Amino acid sequence: MDKEFVVNDVHQTCHIIVVGAGIGGLTLALGLAKQGHQVRIFEQTKTLSEVGAGLQLSANSMKVMRSLGIDNALKTHHFAPQNACIRDYRSGRYYLKSALGKTAQTRYGAPYWHVHRADLHSILVQQCYANGVEIELNHRVMGYRNTKQNVTVLLEGKTEQADLLIGADGIHSKVRELMLGIEAPFFTGQVAWRGTVRADDIKHINVKPDATVWAGPNQHLVTYYLRGGELVNFVAVEERAEWLQESWRTEGNVNELQQKFAGWHPEVTEVLAACDKTFLWALNGRPTLTRWSDQRVVLLGDACHPMLPFMAQGASMAIEDAYVLAQLLTKYHYSDAYQKYEALRKPRTTQIQQMSRDNASLYHMHGGLAGQLKLNALSLVSRYAKGIVDSKLDQVYGYDVTSLPL
Ligand SMILES: Cc1cc2nc3c(=O)[nH]c(=O)nc-3n(C[C@H](O)[C@H](O)[C@H](O)COP(=O)(O)OP(=O)(O)OC[C@H]3O[C@@H](n4cnc5c(N)ncnc54)[C@H](O)[C@@H]3O)c2cc1C
């Protein structure tokens, strides 16, 4: 066992490099810094700019935000949806209406909030700086080499050393590629458009204060408020045979988007009519990885378990990962910590990946009439056997990673 790591529960700090200043990398860096580790993040982008749109921070990830002491900072920017709903794309009929709002707090032990990714990102960045994390922008990680004493990280133009290296570098993870070989992510046959509109511009249609999935044939669209109700966020998903290069910054054609959803319920068409800018990206996946670590190097978040956004759990899973890894690295030698981390997180993230895939078929009414019948059955179950729906949601939102005996 290396000298610099934990012996008999004595906490020793180490020098850790995190690749990627996304939600996962920043949450991890903050958690590690709070435990006394020396943390440096290398991020490939030149600036930490305002990118992205809405993210759902469900009760399970809000428990981590609370344990890191940033729930209050988020409060200024959040919107708490009253219900999680699935509605018919044309009639607006409810197939599911499950209470959130105050119920989330009492049932799941923490609130369920919507936040703008840029707000969450900037709070995490501020907190990282306040806790001594160094963030080096415009630094792309190109390679790594494990040695007995440390890990050497290769960046464009320089090398750095650390005790440990953590790849939180997203679905196109370079660290994953170096660890497991080149394997392009596969296209799931779906693309997503996202954007926000000012709530004041669509006052006349009275968008409900819910997280609403509008389910339709081979397409669906999600609407919810952000920033205390100032913005309405949408994510529109459609099935396509063609492959698109995945980027979070590819601008989409607003007219094309409006046409795709023409004839849908007015809450959908009016939101899209008010939109003047949209971004489009391909939804990609990866087969389950054979392992998540290689000696001193480990993966986190989308780098090891990207998922379709149909459970709205991508950010929450990266946040849960970050909590677990920061705690384990403080208690155990890194090789035990990595082993325990993968053993705990793989089943959980695999289950959520599967639930997300299942929702794709439900939201898109796959199977024509059979798909419609499935939604009707859900409607009956949610009305007359609510316990079945609740128990499924309890597994996701009721999970409390901060109270696990790690
Ligand atoms: C720009 C952006 C906008 C997004 N917008 C939304 C949104 O609107 N709604 C939503 O639900 N989700 C959005 N997401 C996705 C969501 O944040 C993630 O799916 C989820 O939070 C898991 O995050 P992650 O930290 O694992 O990966 P990511 O959020 O993808 O972060 C990975 C980070 O690693 C950096 N990186 C990658 N390769 C390297 C390298 N070789 N060297 C150094 N740095 C590297 C990337 O630039 C990025 O900052 C967005 C992600 C990004 C990157």
Short mmCIF file of C-alpha atoms and ligand atoms in Angstrom, two decimals:
data_model
loop_
_atom_site.label_atom_id
_atom_site.label_comp_id
_atom_site.label_asym_id
_atom_site.label_seq_id
_atom_site.Cartn_x
_atom_site.Cartn_y
_atom_site.Cartn_z
CA MET A 1 0.00 0.00 0.00
CA ASP A 2 1.32 3.48 -0.86
CA LYS A 3 2.42 5.55 2.07
CA GLU A 4 0.41 8.64 1.15
CA PHE A 5 -2.94 6.93 1.48
CA VAL A 6 -5.17 6.03 4.35
CA VAL A 7 -3.96 3.72 7.03
CA ASN A 8 -6.28 2.64 9.83
CA ASP A 9 -8.88 5.31 9.15
CA VAL A 10 -6.35 8.11 9.37
CA HIS A 11 -7.28 10.61 6.72
CA GLN A 12 -4.40 11.58 4.48
CA THR A 13 -4.81 13.98 1.63
CA CYS A 14 -3.57 13.53 -1.87
CA HIS A 15 -3.10 15.46 -5.06
CA ILE A 16 -5.83 14.72 -7.58
CA ILE A 17 -6.30 15.82 -11.19
CA VAL A 18 -9.85 15.91 -12.53
CA VAL A 19 -10.39 16.05 -16.28
CA GLY A 20 -13.45 18.14 -17.22
CA ALA A 21 -15.21 21.04 -15.52
CA GLY A 22 -18.72 19.79 -16.27
CA ILE A 23 -21.30 19.22 -13.53
CA GLY A 24 -19.73 15.89 -12.52
CA GLY A 25 -16.11 17.10 -12.45
CA LEU A 26 -16.94 20.26 -10.48
CA THR A 27 -19.09 18.43 -7.92
CA LEU A 28 -16.36 15.88 -7.41
CA ALA A 29 -13.64 18.53 -7.11
CA LEU A 30 -15.69 20.40 -4.54
CA GLY A 31 -16.36 17.25 -2.51
CA LEU A 32 -12.67 16.28 -2.57
CA ALA A 33 -11.48 19.79 -1.67
CA LYS A 34 -13.86 19.88 1.27
CA GLN A 35 -12.21 16.67 2.49
CA GLY A 36 -8.82 18.37 2.33
CA HIS A 37 -7.48 16.98 -0.93
CA GLN A 38 -5.48 19.13 -3.29
CA VAL A 39 -7.48 19.28 -6.53
CA ARG A 40 -6.74 20.61 -9.98
CA ILE A 41 -9.22 20.52 -12.86
CA PHE A 42 -8.10 20.58 -16.48
CA GLU A 43 -10.84 21.75 -18.83
CA GLN A 44 -10.49 21.87 -22.60
CA THR A 45 -12.72 24.90 -23.23
CA LYS A 46 -11.22 28.37 -23.21
CA THR A 47 -13.90 29.97 -21.06
CA LEU A 48 -16.47 28.81 -18.54
CA SER A 49 -19.30 30.33 -20.53
CA GLU A 50 -23.07 30.27 -20.06
CA VAL A 51 -23.92 27.11 -21.94
CA GLY A 52 -26.83 24.72 -21.75
CA ALA A 53 -30.44 25.11 -20.77
CA GLY A 54 -32.54 23.40 -18.12
CA LEU A 55 -31.42 20.59 -15.85
CA GLN A 56 -33.60 18.68 -13.43
CA LEU A 57 -32.10 18.30 -9.97
CA SER A 58 -34.30 15.61 -8.50
CA ALA A 59 -34.43 14.93 -4.75
CA ASN A 60 -31.66 12.30 -4.94
CA SER A 61 -29.12 14.81 -6.27
CA MET A 62 -30.44 17.66 -4.11
CA LYS A 63 -29.35 15.59 -1.10
CA VAL A 64 -25.79 15.83 -2.39
CA MET A 65 -26.17 19.58 -3.04
CA ARG A 66 -27.36 19.94 0.55
CA SER A 67 -24.45 17.94 1.93
CA LEU A 68 -22.05 20.18 -0.02
CA GLY A 69 -23.79 23.26 1.40
CA ILE A 70 -24.89 24.73 -1.94
CA ASP A 71 -28.64 24.19 -1.78
CA ASN A 72 -29.10 27.74 -0.47
CA ALA A 73 -27.17 29.26 -3.34
CA LEU A 74 -29.32 27.27 -5.76
CA LYS A 75 -32.49 28.48 -4.08
CA THR A 76 -32.11 31.90 -5.70
CA HIS A 77 -32.23 30.34 -9.17
CA HIS A 78 -34.53 27.36 -8.86
CA PHE A 79 -38.07 26.54 -9.90
CA ALA A 80 -39.92 23.83 -7.96
CA PRO A 81 -42.36 21.98 -10.26
CA GLN A 82 -45.69 21.01 -8.73
CA ASN A 83 -46.11 17.71 -10.58
CA ALA A 84 -44.37 15.32 -12.93
CA CYS A 85 -46.80 14.69 -15.79
CA ILE A 86 -47.16 12.71 -18.98
CA ARG A 87 -49.75 14.23 -21.32
CA ASP A 88 -51.15 13.44 -24.73
CA TYR A 89 -49.47 15.39 -27.53
CA ARG A 90 -52.74 16.58 -29.05
CA SER A 91 -55.56 16.44 -26.51
CA GLY A 92 -53.42 17.31 -23.48
CA ARG A 93 -55.06 14.45 -21.56
CA TYR A 94 -53.08 13.34 -18.51
CA TYR A 95 -51.66 9.81 -18.56
CA LEU A 96 -49.73 10.48 -15.36
CA LYS A 97 -49.73 13.24 -12.78
CA SER A 98 -47.45 12.58 -9.83
CA ALA A 99 -47.06 15.24 -7.13
CA LEU A 100 -43.70 16.95 -6.62
CA GLY A 101 -43.60 20.39 -4.94
CA LYS A 102 -43.93 19.97 -1.16
CA THR A 103 -44.62 16.27 -1.66
CA ALA A 104 -41.09 15.79 -3.00
CA GLN A 105 -39.68 17.14 0.24
CA THR A 106 -41.84 14.95 2.47
CA ARG A 107 -41.79 11.81 0.36
CA TYR A 108 -38.21 11.87 -0.93
CA GLY A 109 -36.48 13.86 1.82
CA ALA A 110 -35.32 16.78 -0.35
CA PRO A 111 -36.85 19.17 -2.87
CA TYR A 112 -37.07 18.57 -6.61
CA TRP A 113 -35.78 21.61 -8.46
CA HIS A 114 -35.29 22.78 -12.01
CA VAL A 115 -32.21 24.91 -12.59
CA HIS A 116 -30.47 26.42 -15.56
CA ARG A 117 -27.30 24.45 -16.22
CA ALA A 118 -25.35 27.71 -16.43
CA ASP A 119 -26.53 28.73 -12.91
CA LEU A 120 -25.61 25.38 -11.37
CA HIS A 121 -22.31 25.42 -13.22
CA SER A 122 -21.38 28.91 -12.04
CA ILE A 123 -22.30 28.15 -8.40
CA LEU A 124 -20.13 25.04 -8.50
CA VAL A 125 -17.25 27.00 -10.05
CA GLN A 126 -17.47 29.69 -7.35
CA GLN A 127 -17.57 27.08 -4.61
CA CYS A 128 -14.63 25.22 -6.11
CA TYR A 129 -12.54 28.40 -6.13
CA ALA A 130 -13.65 29.24 -2.59
CA ASN A 131 -12.42 25.81 -1.46
CA GLY A 132 -9.04 26.07 -3.14
CA VAL A 133 -9.65 24.03 -6.30
CA GLU A 134 -7.49 25.17 -9.22
CA ILE A 135 -9.27 25.22 -12.57
CA GLU A 136 -7.03 25.39 -15.62
CA LEU A 137 -8.92 26.27 -18.79
CA ASN A 138 -7.83 25.67 -22.36
CA HIS A 139 -6.08 22.48 -21.24
CA ARG A 140 -6.96 19.39 -23.18
CA VAL A 141 -5.90 16.08 -21.69
CA MET A 142 -4.31 13.86 -24.34
CA GLY A 143 -2.84 10.94 -22.43
CA TYR A 144 -1.84 9.41 -19.12
CA ARG A 145 0.69 6.92 -17.77
CA ASN A 146 0.42 5.06 -14.48
CA THR A 147 3.61 4.54 -12.53
CA LYS A 148 4.18 2.94 -9.15
CA GLN A 149 4.39 6.31 -7.40
CA ASN A 150 1.96 8.48 -9.35
CA VAL A 151 0.17 9.14 -12.62
CA THR A 152 1.60 11.32 -15.37
CA VAL A 153 -0.94 13.32 -17.31
CA LEU A 154 -0.17 14.46 -20.82
CA LEU A 155 -1.67 17.78 -21.89
CA GLU A 156 -1.12 19.76 -25.08
CA GLY A 157 2.38 21.15 -24.57
CA LYS A 158 3.09 19.90 -21.02
CA THR A 159 2.89 17.02 -18.58
CA GLU A 160 1.69 17.03 -14.99
CA GLN A 161 1.89 14.54 -12.15
CA ALA A 162 -0.67 13.61 -9.55
CA ASP A 163 -1.48 10.79 -7.15
CA LEU A 164 -4.76 10.13 -8.92
CA LEU A 165 -6.52 11.04 -12.18
CA ILE A 166 -10.29 11.19 -12.56
CA GLY A 167 -11.89 11.34 -16.00
CA ALA A 168 -15.09 13.39 -15.78
CA ASP A 169 -14.78 14.33 -19.42
CA GLY A 170 -18.23 13.47 -20.74
CA ILE A 171 -19.56 11.09 -23.38
CA HIS A 172 -16.58 11.59 -25.71
CA SER A 173 -14.18 10.93 -22.83
CA LYS A 174 -10.52 10.82 -23.84
CA VAL A 175 -9.66 9.18 -20.53
CA ARG A 176 -12.14 6.38 -21.26
CA GLU A 177 -10.61 5.91 -24.71
CA LEU A 178 -7.10 5.71 -23.25
CA MET A 179 -8.28 3.23 -20.65
CA LEU A 180 -10.42 0.96 -22.80
CA GLY A 181 -9.50 1.66 -26.40
CA ILE A 182 -11.12 3.60 -29.21
CA GLU A 183 -14.81 2.90 -29.57
CA ALA A 184 -17.13 5.54 -30.98
CA PRO A 185 -20.38 6.02 -29.08
CA PHE A 186 -23.39 4.64 -30.97
CA PHE A 187 -26.23 6.81 -32.26
CA THR A 188 -29.47 5.91 -30.46
CA GLY A 189 -31.59 7.01 -33.43
CA GLN A 190 -32.83 10.10 -31.63
CA VAL A 191 -31.98 13.77 -31.72
CA ALA A 192 -32.93 16.43 -29.21
CA TRP A 193 -33.58 20.14 -29.60
CA ARG A 194 -33.42 22.36 -26.58
CA GLY A 195 -34.10 25.99 -25.84
CA THR A 196 -35.75 28.47 -23.53
CA VAL A 197 -38.41 31.13 -24.07
CA ARG A 198 -39.38 34.04 -21.84
CA ALA A 199 -42.49 33.15 -19.82
CA ASP A 200 -43.78 36.72 -20.28
CA ASP A 201 -43.92 36.17 -24.04
CA ILE A 202 -46.37 33.27 -23.70
CA LYS A 203 -48.48 34.40 -20.74
CA HIS A 204 -51.66 33.83 -22.76
CA ILE A 205 -51.23 30.06 -22.85
CA ASN A 206 -50.72 29.50 -19.14
CA VAL A 207 -48.00 26.82 -19.17
CA LYS A 208 -48.60 24.65 -16.11
CA PRO A 209 -45.98 24.81 -13.31
CA ASP A 210 -45.14 21.14 -13.86
CA ALA A 211 -42.46 19.01 -15.46
CA THR A 212 -44.51 17.84 -18.43
CA VAL A 213 -43.68 15.18 -20.99
CA TRP A 214 -45.86 15.57 -24.09
CA ALA A 215 -45.98 12.07 -25.57
CA GLY A 216 -46.61 11.57 -29.28
CA PRO A 217 -45.86 9.14 -32.11
CA ASN A 218 -42.08 8.84 -32.50
CA GLN A 219 -41.56 12.20 -30.82
CA HIS A 220 -41.94 13.82 -27.45
CA LEU A 221 -41.36 17.18 -25.91
CA VAL A 222 -40.69 18.22 -22.31
CA THR A 223 -41.60 21.61 -20.87
CA TYR A 224 -40.80 23.15 -17.49
CA TYR A 225 -40.03 26.49 -15.89
CA LEU A 226 -36.63 27.82 -14.84
CA ARG A 227 -35.35 30.75 -12.76
CA GLY A 228 -38.37 31.24 -10.54
CA GLY A 229 -40.71 31.07 -13.54
CA GLU A 230 -38.89 33.60 -15.70
CA LEU A 231 -38.09 31.10 -18.47
CA VAL A 232 -39.85 28.10 -19.98
CA ASN A 233 -37.39 25.38 -20.96
CA PHE A 234 -38.13 22.82 -23.64
CA VAL A 235 -36.43 19.67 -24.87
CA ALA A 236 -37.93 18.20 -28.03
CA VAL A 237 -36.92 14.70 -29.09
CA GLU A 238 -37.51 13.09 -32.46
CA GLU A 239 -36.45 9.82 -34.04
CA ARG A 240 -34.15 9.97 -37.03
CA ALA A 241 -32.19 7.52 -39.10
CA GLU A 242 -29.32 9.92 -39.73
CA TRP A 243 -26.31 10.50 -37.54
CA LEU A 244 -25.41 13.99 -36.38
CA GLN A 245 -22.11 15.03 -34.89
CA GLU A 246 -22.81 15.47 -31.21
CA SER A 247 -22.14 18.92 -29.89
CA TRP A 248 -23.97 20.97 -27.30
CA ARG A 249 -23.50 24.09 -29.38
CA THR A 250 -24.92 23.13 -32.81
CA GLU A 251 -27.63 25.60 -33.65
CA GLY A 252 -30.85 24.12 -35.04
CA ASN A 253 -33.39 25.58 -37.46
CA VAL A 254 -36.33 27.00 -35.48
CA ASN A 255 -38.75 26.76 -38.44
CA GLU A 256 -37.92 23.10 -38.94
CA LEU A 257 -38.49 22.44 -35.24
CA GLN A 258 -41.86 24.23 -35.32
CA GLN A 259 -42.93 22.18 -38.33
CA LYS A 260 -42.01 18.91 -36.65
CA PHE A 261 -44.41 19.68 -33.80
CA ALA A 262 -47.16 21.37 -35.82
CA GLY A 263 -50.64 20.25 -34.76
CA TRP A 264 -49.55 19.43 -31.20
CA HIS A 265 -51.25 20.85 -28.12
CA PRO A 266 -51.15 24.70 -27.92
CA GLU A 267 -48.91 24.55 -24.82
CA VAL A 268 -46.33 22.97 -27.13
CA THR A 269 -46.87 24.91 -30.34
CA GLU A 270 -47.03 28.30 -28.61
CA VAL A 271 -43.81 27.63 -26.69
CA LEU A 272 -42.09 26.75 -29.96
CA ALA A 273 -43.67 29.74 -31.74
CA ALA A 274 -42.03 32.03 -29.16
CA CYS A 275 -38.61 30.43 -29.60
CA ASP A 276 -35.99 32.28 -31.64
CA LYS A 277 -32.96 30.08 -30.98
CA THR A 278 -32.56 26.34 -30.54
CA PHE A 279 -29.68 23.92 -30.21
CA LEU A 280 -29.73 20.43 -31.61
CA TRP A 281 -27.72 17.39 -30.61
CA ALA A 282 -27.68 13.67 -31.35
CA LEU A 283 -28.39 11.35 -28.45
CA ASN A 284 -25.59 8.83 -28.27
CA GLY A 285 -24.96 5.86 -26.04
CA ARG A 286 -22.21 3.43 -25.10
CA PRO A 287 -22.28 -0.24 -24.24
CA THR A 288 -21.71 -0.96 -20.55
CA LEU A 289 -18.00 -0.58 -19.85
CA THR A 290 -16.05 -3.63 -18.74
CA ARG A 291 -14.35 -1.60 -16.00
CA TRP A 292 -14.28 1.96 -14.75
CA SER A 293 -10.71 2.20 -13.51
CA ASP A 294 -7.12 1.50 -14.45
CA GLN A 295 -4.70 1.58 -11.51
CA ARG A 296 -4.66 5.27 -10.42
CA VAL A 297 -7.24 6.40 -13.00
CA VAL A 298 -11.03 6.24 -12.75
CA LEU A 299 -14.07 7.49 -14.70
CA LEU A 300 -17.17 9.36 -13.57
CA GLY A 301 -20.51 10.59 -14.99
CA ASP A 302 -21.18 10.54 -18.73
CA ALA A 303 -17.63 9.31 -19.31
CA CYS A 304 -18.62 5.89 -17.97
CA HIS A 305 -22.43 5.72 -18.13
CA PRO A 306 -24.00 8.17 -20.60
CA MET A 307 -27.78 7.89 -20.68
CA LEU A 308 -30.75 9.02 -22.69
CA PRO A 309 -32.25 12.07 -21.00
CA PHE A 310 -35.68 10.38 -20.59
CA MET A 311 -35.41 9.99 -16.83
CA ALA A 312 -33.74 13.43 -16.56
CA GLN A 313 -31.03 11.74 -14.48
CA GLY A 314 -27.77 12.35 -16.40
CA ALA A 315 -26.58 15.19 -14.17
CA SER A 316 -28.01 13.58 -11.03
CA MET A 317 -26.10 10.34 -11.64
CA ALA A 318 -22.84 12.26 -12.16
CA ILE A 319 -23.55 14.15 -8.92
CA GLU A 320 -24.23 10.92 -6.99
CA ASP A 321 -21.02 9.40 -8.43
CA ALA A 322 -19.08 12.46 -7.31
CA TYR A 323 -20.35 12.23 -3.74
CA VAL A 324 -19.53 8.51 -3.45
CA LEU A 325 -16.06 8.81 -4.96
CA ALA A 326 -15.07 11.81 -2.83
CA GLN A 327 -16.15 9.99 0.34
CA LEU A 328 -14.49 6.70 -0.54
CA LEU A 329 -11.20 8.32 -1.52
CA THR A 330 -11.09 9.95 1.86
CA LYS A 331 -11.63 6.68 3.72
CA TYR A 332 -9.78 4.06 1.71
CA HIS A 333 -6.68 3.41 -0.31
CA TYR A 334 -7.49 4.39 -3.87
CA SER A 335 -7.59 0.84 -5.24
CA ASP A 336 -10.19 -0.20 -2.64
CA ALA A 337 -12.03 3.08 -3.12
CA TYR A 338 -12.24 2.55 -6.90
CA GLN A 339 -13.43 -1.03 -6.44
CA LYS A 340 -16.14 -0.06 -3.95
CA TYR A 341 -17.16 2.91 -6.11
CA GLU A 342 -17.73 0.77 -9.20
CA ALA A 343 -19.48 -1.96 -7.20
CA LEU A 344 -21.92 0.58 -5.76
CA ARG A 345 -22.46 2.86 -8.72
CA LYS A 346 -22.60 0.42 -11.65
CA PRO A 347 -25.87 -1.32 -10.68
CA ARG A 348 -27.53 1.99 -9.86
CA THR A 349 -26.50 3.76 -13.08
CA THR A 350 -27.25 0.68 -15.21
CA GLN A 351 -30.77 0.57 -13.76
CA ILE A 352 -31.36 4.26 -14.54
CA GLN A 353 -29.96 3.81 -18.06
CA GLN A 354 -32.48 1.00 -18.62
CA MET A 355 -35.37 3.04 -17.21
CA SER A 356 -34.43 5.87 -19.58
CA ARG A 357 -34.47 3.49 -22.56
CA ASP A 358 -37.86 2.12 -21.51
CA ASN A 359 -39.28 5.63 -21.38
CA ALA A 360 -38.21 6.25 -24.98
CA SER A 361 -40.63 3.62 -26.16
CA LEU A 362 -43.38 4.80 -23.80
CA TYR A 363 -43.10 8.50 -24.68
CA HIS A 364 -42.99 7.76 -28.41
CA MET A 365 -46.03 5.46 -28.44
CA HIS A 366 -43.99 2.70 -30.08
CA GLY A 367 -46.07 -0.05 -31.63
CA GLY A 368 -48.91 2.21 -32.83
CA LEU A 369 -52.09 1.12 -31.08
CA ALA A 370 -50.09 -0.99 -28.62
CA GLY A 371 -48.14 2.11 -27.64
CA GLN A 372 -51.33 4.06 -27.08
CA LEU A 373 -52.69 1.19 -24.98
CA LYS A 374 -49.56 1.20 -22.85
CA LEU A 375 -50.10 4.86 -22.02
CA ASN A 376 -53.77 4.19 -21.27
CA ALA A 377 -52.71 1.38 -18.95
CA LEU A 378 -50.31 3.77 -17.21
CA SER A 379 -53.16 6.20 -16.78
CA LEU A 380 -55.28 3.50 -15.08
CA VAL A 381 -52.41 2.32 -12.89
CA SER A 382 -51.55 5.85 -11.78
CA ARG A 383 -55.19 6.41 -10.83
CA TYR A 384 -56.13 3.08 -9.25
CA ALA A 385 -52.83 1.48 -8.23
CA LYS A 386 -50.73 4.54 -7.51
CA GLY A 387 -48.42 2.50 -5.28
CA ILE A 388 -46.92 0.82 -8.36
CA VAL A 389 -45.93 4.15 -9.93
CA ASP A 390 -44.78 5.55 -6.59
CA SER A 391 -42.54 2.59 -5.84
CA LYS A 392 -40.77 3.08 -9.18
CA LEU A 393 -40.19 6.78 -8.54
CA ASP A 394 -39.19 6.12 -4.91
CA GLN A 395 -36.28 4.01 -6.16
CA VAL A 396 -34.96 6.95 -8.16
CA TYR A 397 -35.77 10.05 -6.09
CA GLY A 398 -35.91 8.48 -2.62
CA TYR A 399 -32.35 7.15 -2.94
CA ASP A 400 -30.03 8.91 -0.50
CA VAL A 401 -26.41 8.45 -1.36
CA THR A 402 -25.41 10.72 1.55
CA SER A 403 -26.75 8.27 4.11
CA LEU A 404 -25.17 5.10 2.72
CA PRO A 405 -22.63 3.41 4.99
CA LEU A 406 -19.64 3.92 2.69
C1 LIG B 1 -21.67 22.46 -22.84
C2 LIG B 1 -22.67 21.51 -22.24
C3 LIG B 1 -24.02 21.90 -22.20
C4 LIG B 1 -24.97 21.01 -21.66
N1 LIG B 1 -26.27 21.41 -21.63
C5 LIG B 1 -27.19 20.58 -21.07
C6 LIG B 1 -28.55 20.98 -20.99
O1 LIG B 1 -28.93 22.06 -21.43
N2 LIG B 1 -29.45 20.14 -20.42
C7 LIG B 1 -29.06 18.92 -19.94
O2 LIG B 1 -29.90 18.17 -19.39
N3 LIG B 1 -27.78 18.51 -19.99
C8 LIG B 1 -26.83 19.31 -20.55
N4 LIG B 1 -25.55 18.90 -20.60
C9 LIG B 1 -25.21 17.53 -20.17
C10 LIG B 1 -25.17 17.35 -18.73
O3 LIG B 1 -24.54 18.44 -18.09
C11 LIG B 1 -24.38 16.07 -18.51
O4 LIG B 1 -24.97 15.02 -19.23
C12 LIG B 1 -24.38 15.63 -17.07
O5 LIG B 1 -24.32 16.74 -16.21
C13 LIG B 1 -23.18 14.72 -16.77
O6 LIG B 1 -22.05 15.56 -16.75
P1 LIG B 1 -20.53 15.14 -16.84
O7 LIG B 1 -19.82 16.08 -15.91
O8 LIG B 1 -20.33 13.69 -16.68
O9 LIG B 1 -20.12 15.48 -18.36
P2 LIG B 1 -20.20 16.85 -19.17
O10 LIG B 1 -21.20 17.76 -18.63
O11 LIG B 1 -20.29 16.46 -20.60
O12 LIG B 1 -18.76 17.54 -18.90
C14 LIG B 1 -17.57 17.06 -19.46
C15 LIG B 1 -16.54 18.19 -19.46
O13 LIG B 1 -15.27 17.65 -19.83
C16 LIG B 1 -14.64 18.53 -20.75
N5 LIG B 1 -13.69 17.71 -21.53
C17 LIG B 1 -14.00 16.72 -22.43
N6 LIG B 1 -12.88 16.16 -22.91
C18 LIG B 1 -11.83 16.79 -22.31
C19 LIG B 1 -10.39 16.64 -22.39
N7 LIG B 1 -9.81 15.70 -23.17
N8 LIG B 1 -9.62 17.46 -21.63
C20 LIG B 1 -10.18 18.40 -20.80
N9 LIG B 1 -11.52 18.58 -20.70
C21 LIG B 1 -12.33 17.78 -21.44
C22 LIG B 1 -15.81 19.08 -21.55
O14 LIG B 1 -15.46 20.29 -22.20
C23 LIG B 1 -16.85 19.28 -20.46
O15 LIG B 1 -16.74 20.55 -19.84
C24 LIG B 1 -24.56 19.73 -21.16
C25 LIG B 1 -23.21 19.36 -21.21
C26 LIG B 1 -22.25 20.24 -21.73
C27 LIG B 1 -20.78 19.85 -21.76
#
